[in-house]
CSV table of C-alpha atoms in Angstrom, one decimal:
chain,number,residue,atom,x,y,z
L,13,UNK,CA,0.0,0.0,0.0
L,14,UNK,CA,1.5,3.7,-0.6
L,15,UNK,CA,2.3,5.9,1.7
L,16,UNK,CA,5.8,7.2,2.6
L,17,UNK,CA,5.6,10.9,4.0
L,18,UNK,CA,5.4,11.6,8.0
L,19,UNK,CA,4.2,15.3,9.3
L,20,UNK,CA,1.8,16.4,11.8
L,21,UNK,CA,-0.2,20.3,10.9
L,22,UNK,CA,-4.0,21.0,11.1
L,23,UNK,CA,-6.2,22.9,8.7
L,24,UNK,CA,-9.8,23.4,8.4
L,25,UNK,CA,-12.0,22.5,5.2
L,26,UNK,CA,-15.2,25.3,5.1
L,27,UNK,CA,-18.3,24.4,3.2
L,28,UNK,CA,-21.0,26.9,1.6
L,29,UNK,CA,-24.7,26.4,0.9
L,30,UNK,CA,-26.1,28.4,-1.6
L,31,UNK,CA,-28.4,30.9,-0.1
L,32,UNK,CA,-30.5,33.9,-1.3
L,33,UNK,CA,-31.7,34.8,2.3
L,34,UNK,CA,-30.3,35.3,5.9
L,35,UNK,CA,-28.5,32.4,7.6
L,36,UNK,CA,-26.6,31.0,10.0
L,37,UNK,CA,-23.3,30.2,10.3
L,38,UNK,CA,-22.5,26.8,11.7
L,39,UNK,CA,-19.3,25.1,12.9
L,40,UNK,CA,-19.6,21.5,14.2
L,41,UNK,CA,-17.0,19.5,16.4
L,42,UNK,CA,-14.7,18.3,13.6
L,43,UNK,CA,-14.0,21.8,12.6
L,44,UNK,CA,-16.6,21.6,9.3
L,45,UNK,CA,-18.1,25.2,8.4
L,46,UNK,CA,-21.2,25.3,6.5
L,47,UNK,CA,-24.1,28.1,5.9
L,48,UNK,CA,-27.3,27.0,6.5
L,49,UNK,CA,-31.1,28.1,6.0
L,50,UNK,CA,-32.5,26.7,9.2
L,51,UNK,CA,-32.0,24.3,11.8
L,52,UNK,CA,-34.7,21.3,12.8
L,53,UNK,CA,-34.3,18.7,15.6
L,54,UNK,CA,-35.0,15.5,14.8
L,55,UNK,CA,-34.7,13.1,17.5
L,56,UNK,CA,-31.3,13.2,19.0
L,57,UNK,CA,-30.6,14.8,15.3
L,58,UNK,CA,-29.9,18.2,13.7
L,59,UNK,CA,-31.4,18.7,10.3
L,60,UNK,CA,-29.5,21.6,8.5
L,61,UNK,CA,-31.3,22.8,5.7
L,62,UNK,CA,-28.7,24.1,2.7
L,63,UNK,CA,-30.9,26.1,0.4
L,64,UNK,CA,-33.9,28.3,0.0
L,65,UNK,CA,-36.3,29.0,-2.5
L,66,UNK,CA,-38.7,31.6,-3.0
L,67,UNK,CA,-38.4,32.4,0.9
L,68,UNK,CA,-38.9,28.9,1.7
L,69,UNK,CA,-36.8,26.1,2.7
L,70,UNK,CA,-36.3,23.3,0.1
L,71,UNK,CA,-36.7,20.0,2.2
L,72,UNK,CA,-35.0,18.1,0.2
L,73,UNK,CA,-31.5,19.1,0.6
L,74,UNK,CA,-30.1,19.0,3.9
L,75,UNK,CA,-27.4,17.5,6.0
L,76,UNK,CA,-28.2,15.6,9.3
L,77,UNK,CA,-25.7,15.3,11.9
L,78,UNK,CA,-25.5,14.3,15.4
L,79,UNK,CA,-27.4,17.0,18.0
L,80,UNK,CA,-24.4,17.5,19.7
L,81,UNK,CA,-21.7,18.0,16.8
L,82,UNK,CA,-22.9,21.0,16.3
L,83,UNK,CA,-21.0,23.5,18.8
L,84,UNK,CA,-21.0,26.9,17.2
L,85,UNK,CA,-24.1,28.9,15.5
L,86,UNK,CA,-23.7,32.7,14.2
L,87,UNK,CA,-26.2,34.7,11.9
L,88,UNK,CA,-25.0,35.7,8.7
L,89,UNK,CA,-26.7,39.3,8.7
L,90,UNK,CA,-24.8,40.1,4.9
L,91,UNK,CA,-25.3,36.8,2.8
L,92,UNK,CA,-23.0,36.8,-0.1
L,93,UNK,CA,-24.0,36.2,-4.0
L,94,UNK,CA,-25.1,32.4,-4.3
L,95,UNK,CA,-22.3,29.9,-4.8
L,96,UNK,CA,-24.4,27.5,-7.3
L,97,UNK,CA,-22.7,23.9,-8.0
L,98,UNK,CA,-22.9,22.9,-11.5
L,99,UNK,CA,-25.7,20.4,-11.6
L,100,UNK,CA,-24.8,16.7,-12.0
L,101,UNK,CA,-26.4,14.1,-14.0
L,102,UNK,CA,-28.6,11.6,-12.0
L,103,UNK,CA,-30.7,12.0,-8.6
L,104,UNK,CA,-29.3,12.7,-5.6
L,105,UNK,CA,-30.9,10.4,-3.2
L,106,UNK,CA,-28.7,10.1,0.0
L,107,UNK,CA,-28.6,12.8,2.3
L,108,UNK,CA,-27.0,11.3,5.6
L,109,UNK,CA,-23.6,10.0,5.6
L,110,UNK,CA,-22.9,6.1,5.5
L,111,UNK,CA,-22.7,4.1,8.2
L,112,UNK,CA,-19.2,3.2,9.5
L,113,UNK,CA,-19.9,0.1,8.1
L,114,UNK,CA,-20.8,1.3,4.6
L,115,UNK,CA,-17.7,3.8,4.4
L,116,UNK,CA,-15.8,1.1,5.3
L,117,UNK,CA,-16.4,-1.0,2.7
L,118,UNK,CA,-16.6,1.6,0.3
L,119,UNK,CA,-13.0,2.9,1.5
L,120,UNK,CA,-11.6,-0.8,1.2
L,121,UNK,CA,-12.9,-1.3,-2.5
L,122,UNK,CA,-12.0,1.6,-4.2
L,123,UNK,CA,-8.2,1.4,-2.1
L,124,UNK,CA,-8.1,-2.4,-3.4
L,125,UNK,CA,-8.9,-1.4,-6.7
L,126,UNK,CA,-5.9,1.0,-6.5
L,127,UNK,CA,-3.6,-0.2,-4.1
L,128,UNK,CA,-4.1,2.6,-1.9
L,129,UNK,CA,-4.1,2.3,1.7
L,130,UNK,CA,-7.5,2.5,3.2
L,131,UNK,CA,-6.8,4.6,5.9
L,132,UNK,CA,-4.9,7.3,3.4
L,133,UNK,CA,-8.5,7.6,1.5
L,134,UNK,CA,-10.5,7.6,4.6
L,135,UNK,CA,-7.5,10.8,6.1
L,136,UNK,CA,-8.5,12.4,3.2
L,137,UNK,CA,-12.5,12.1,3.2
L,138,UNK,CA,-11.4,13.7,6.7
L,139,UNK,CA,-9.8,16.3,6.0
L,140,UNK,CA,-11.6,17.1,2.6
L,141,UNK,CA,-15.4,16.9,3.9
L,142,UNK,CA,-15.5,15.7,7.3
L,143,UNK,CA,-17.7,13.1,5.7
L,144,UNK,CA,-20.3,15.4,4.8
L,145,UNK,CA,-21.8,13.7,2.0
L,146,UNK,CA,-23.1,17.1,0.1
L,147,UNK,CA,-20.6,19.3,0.8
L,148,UNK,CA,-19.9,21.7,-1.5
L,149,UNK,CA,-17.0,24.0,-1.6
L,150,UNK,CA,-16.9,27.6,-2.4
L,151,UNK,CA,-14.9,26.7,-5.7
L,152,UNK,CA,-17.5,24.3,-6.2
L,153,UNK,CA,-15.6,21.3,-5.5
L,154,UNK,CA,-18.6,18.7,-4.3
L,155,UNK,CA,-19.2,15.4,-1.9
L,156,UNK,CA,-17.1,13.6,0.4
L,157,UNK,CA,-13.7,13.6,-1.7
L,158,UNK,CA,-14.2,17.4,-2.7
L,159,UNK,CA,-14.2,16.2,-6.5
L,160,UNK,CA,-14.1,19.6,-9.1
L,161,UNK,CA,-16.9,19.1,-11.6
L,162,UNK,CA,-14.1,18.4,-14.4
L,163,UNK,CA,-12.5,15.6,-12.3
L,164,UNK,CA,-15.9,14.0,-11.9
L,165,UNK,CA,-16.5,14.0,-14.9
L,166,UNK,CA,-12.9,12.8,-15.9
L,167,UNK,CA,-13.0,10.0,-13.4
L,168,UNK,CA,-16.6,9.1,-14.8
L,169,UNK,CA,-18.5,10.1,-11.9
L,170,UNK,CA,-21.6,11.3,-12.6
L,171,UNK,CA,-23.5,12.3,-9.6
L,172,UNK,CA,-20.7,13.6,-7.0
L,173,UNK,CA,-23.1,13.8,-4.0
L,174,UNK,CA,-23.6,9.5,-4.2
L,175,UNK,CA,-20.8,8.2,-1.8
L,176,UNK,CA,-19.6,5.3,-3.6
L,177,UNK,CA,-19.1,7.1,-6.6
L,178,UNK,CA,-17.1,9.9,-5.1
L,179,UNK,CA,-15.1,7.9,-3.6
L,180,UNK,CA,-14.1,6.2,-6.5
L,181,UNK,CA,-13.3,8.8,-8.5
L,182,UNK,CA,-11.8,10.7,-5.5
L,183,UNK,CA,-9.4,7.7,-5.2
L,184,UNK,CA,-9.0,7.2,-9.0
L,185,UNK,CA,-7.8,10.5,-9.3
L,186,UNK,CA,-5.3,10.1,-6.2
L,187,UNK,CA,-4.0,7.2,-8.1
L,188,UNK,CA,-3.1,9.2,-11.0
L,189,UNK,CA,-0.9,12.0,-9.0
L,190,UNK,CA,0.9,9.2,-6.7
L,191,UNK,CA,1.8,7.8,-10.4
L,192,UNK,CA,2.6,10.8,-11.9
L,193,UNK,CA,4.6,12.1,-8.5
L,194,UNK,CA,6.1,8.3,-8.5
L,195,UNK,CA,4.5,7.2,-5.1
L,196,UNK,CA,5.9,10.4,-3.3
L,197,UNK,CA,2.7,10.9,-1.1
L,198,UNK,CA,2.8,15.1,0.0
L,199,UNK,CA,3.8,15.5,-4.0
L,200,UNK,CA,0.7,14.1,-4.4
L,201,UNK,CA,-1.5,15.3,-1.8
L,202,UNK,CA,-0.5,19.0,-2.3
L,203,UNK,CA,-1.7,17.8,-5.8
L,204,UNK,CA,-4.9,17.0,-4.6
L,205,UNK,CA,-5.4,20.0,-3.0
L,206,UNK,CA,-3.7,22.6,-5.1
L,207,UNK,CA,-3.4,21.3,-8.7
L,208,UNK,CA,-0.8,19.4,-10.4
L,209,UNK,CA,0.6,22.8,-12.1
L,210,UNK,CA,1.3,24.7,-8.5
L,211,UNK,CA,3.2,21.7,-7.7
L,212,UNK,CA,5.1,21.2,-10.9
L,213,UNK,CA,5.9,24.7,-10.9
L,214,UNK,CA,7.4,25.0,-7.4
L,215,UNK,CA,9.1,21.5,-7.9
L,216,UNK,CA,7.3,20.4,-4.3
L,217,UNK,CA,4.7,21.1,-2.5
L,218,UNK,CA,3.4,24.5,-3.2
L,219,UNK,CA,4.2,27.6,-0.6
L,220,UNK,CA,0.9,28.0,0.4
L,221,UNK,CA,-0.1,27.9,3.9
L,222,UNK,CA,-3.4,26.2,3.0
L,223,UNK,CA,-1.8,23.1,1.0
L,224,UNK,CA,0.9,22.7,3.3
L,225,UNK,CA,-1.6,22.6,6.3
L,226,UNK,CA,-3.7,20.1,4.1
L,227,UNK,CA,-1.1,17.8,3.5
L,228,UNK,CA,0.1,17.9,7.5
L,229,UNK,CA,-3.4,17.2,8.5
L,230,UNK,CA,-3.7,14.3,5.8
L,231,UNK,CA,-0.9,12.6,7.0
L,232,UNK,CA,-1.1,13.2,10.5
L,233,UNK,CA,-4.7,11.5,10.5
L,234,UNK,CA,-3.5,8.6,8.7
L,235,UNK,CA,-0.9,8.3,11.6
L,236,UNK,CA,-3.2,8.4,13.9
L,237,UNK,CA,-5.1,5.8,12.6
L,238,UNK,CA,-2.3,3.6,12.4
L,239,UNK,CA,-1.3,4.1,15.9
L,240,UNK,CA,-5.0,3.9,17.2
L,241,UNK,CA,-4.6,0.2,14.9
L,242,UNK,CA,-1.6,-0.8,16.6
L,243,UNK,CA,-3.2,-0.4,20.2
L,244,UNK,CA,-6.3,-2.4,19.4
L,245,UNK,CA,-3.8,-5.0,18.2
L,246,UNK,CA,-2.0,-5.3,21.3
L,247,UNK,CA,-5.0,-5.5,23.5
């Protein structure tokens, strides 16, 4: 499995909802920022409502997360212009996150499929979405592997928002920039998170604070999970 580089660093990955009305701003536990329409409990849930139309909430896009991951909530008095992701062939039809279970599984395929270590992919979910299944980025970059709308469509995914086939293409893609940065893994995730061309032209990862932050978070999750591995081992 590949994976060379070690580092430690934290960053934070924002989300935007596109909104035409006032919002709030909410932060959860994991450090994942998104804008949001309105709030609803559901049980020992927290619906958050990502877009309005007309002056009403659409109630069919929304993340739900655990009551108490959410542990910050500000109004957004000045809404910007609408960040609009391009739409995506085929229905979107899961809103909540997999199970542990199912991200497992979907983790462990696409990494068999490219030899790519399972807990490198899931670091990255991590530290790309916080497993939010319809994040959206305010470049637009969409789902749980943050996949641009032209990588999507290059790694032949055609709706972004369904988990399995982010991943896949998420994890296709990584294997193309460990190939082209020959299995040098920060190469490659500065890559990922900047663009092949800011790290060809600086000949290593790129000089911005963001992508080296990434990159330390990437790979310091990925040692955490090896560690946390290692202990249920010995036990």
């Amino acid at each position: 499995m590949r994976f060379k580089a070690v580092c430690a660093g934290v960053a934070m990955v924002l989300a935007v909802c596109p909104l035409t009305h006032a919002a709030e701003h909410v932060t959860l536990k994991n450090g994942f920022e998104l804008d949001c329409a309105r709030r609803e409990a559901v049980g020992d849930k927290i619906r958050l409502y990502l877009v309005e139309k007309g002056g009403a909430s659409d109630d069919s896009n929304y993340l739900e997360v655990a009551a108490d991951a959410v542990v910050r909530v500000e109004t957004v008095a000045d809404v910007p212009e609408p960040v609009v992701a391009p739409k995506i062939q085929g229905p979107v039809t899961i809103m909540t996150a997999p199970t542990k279970e199912e991200m497992h599984e979907m983790l462990a395929h696409a990494g068999e499929a490219h030899h790519i270590d399972e807990d490198l992919l899931a670091s990255v979910v991590r530290a790309e979405s916080g497993g939010q299944v319809r994040a959206v980025s305010r470049t637009g970059a969409q789902g749980l592997m943050q996949l641009m709308p032209g990588t999507a469509n290059a790694m032949g995914v055609q709706d972004a928002f369904q988990p399995a086939q982010n991943i896949a293409g998420g994890t296709a893609y990584l294997d193309t920039l460990l190939t082209r940065y020959h299995d040098n893994v920060a190469l490659a995730l500065a890559a990922y998170n900047a663009g092949p061309g800011a790290v060809d032209k600086y000949h290593g990862v790129p000089p911005y604070r963001e992508t080296r932050e990434y990159v330390a978070r990437v790979i310091r999750e990925f040692n955490r999970r090896k560690q946390m591995a290692l202990v249920a081992q010995a036990k």
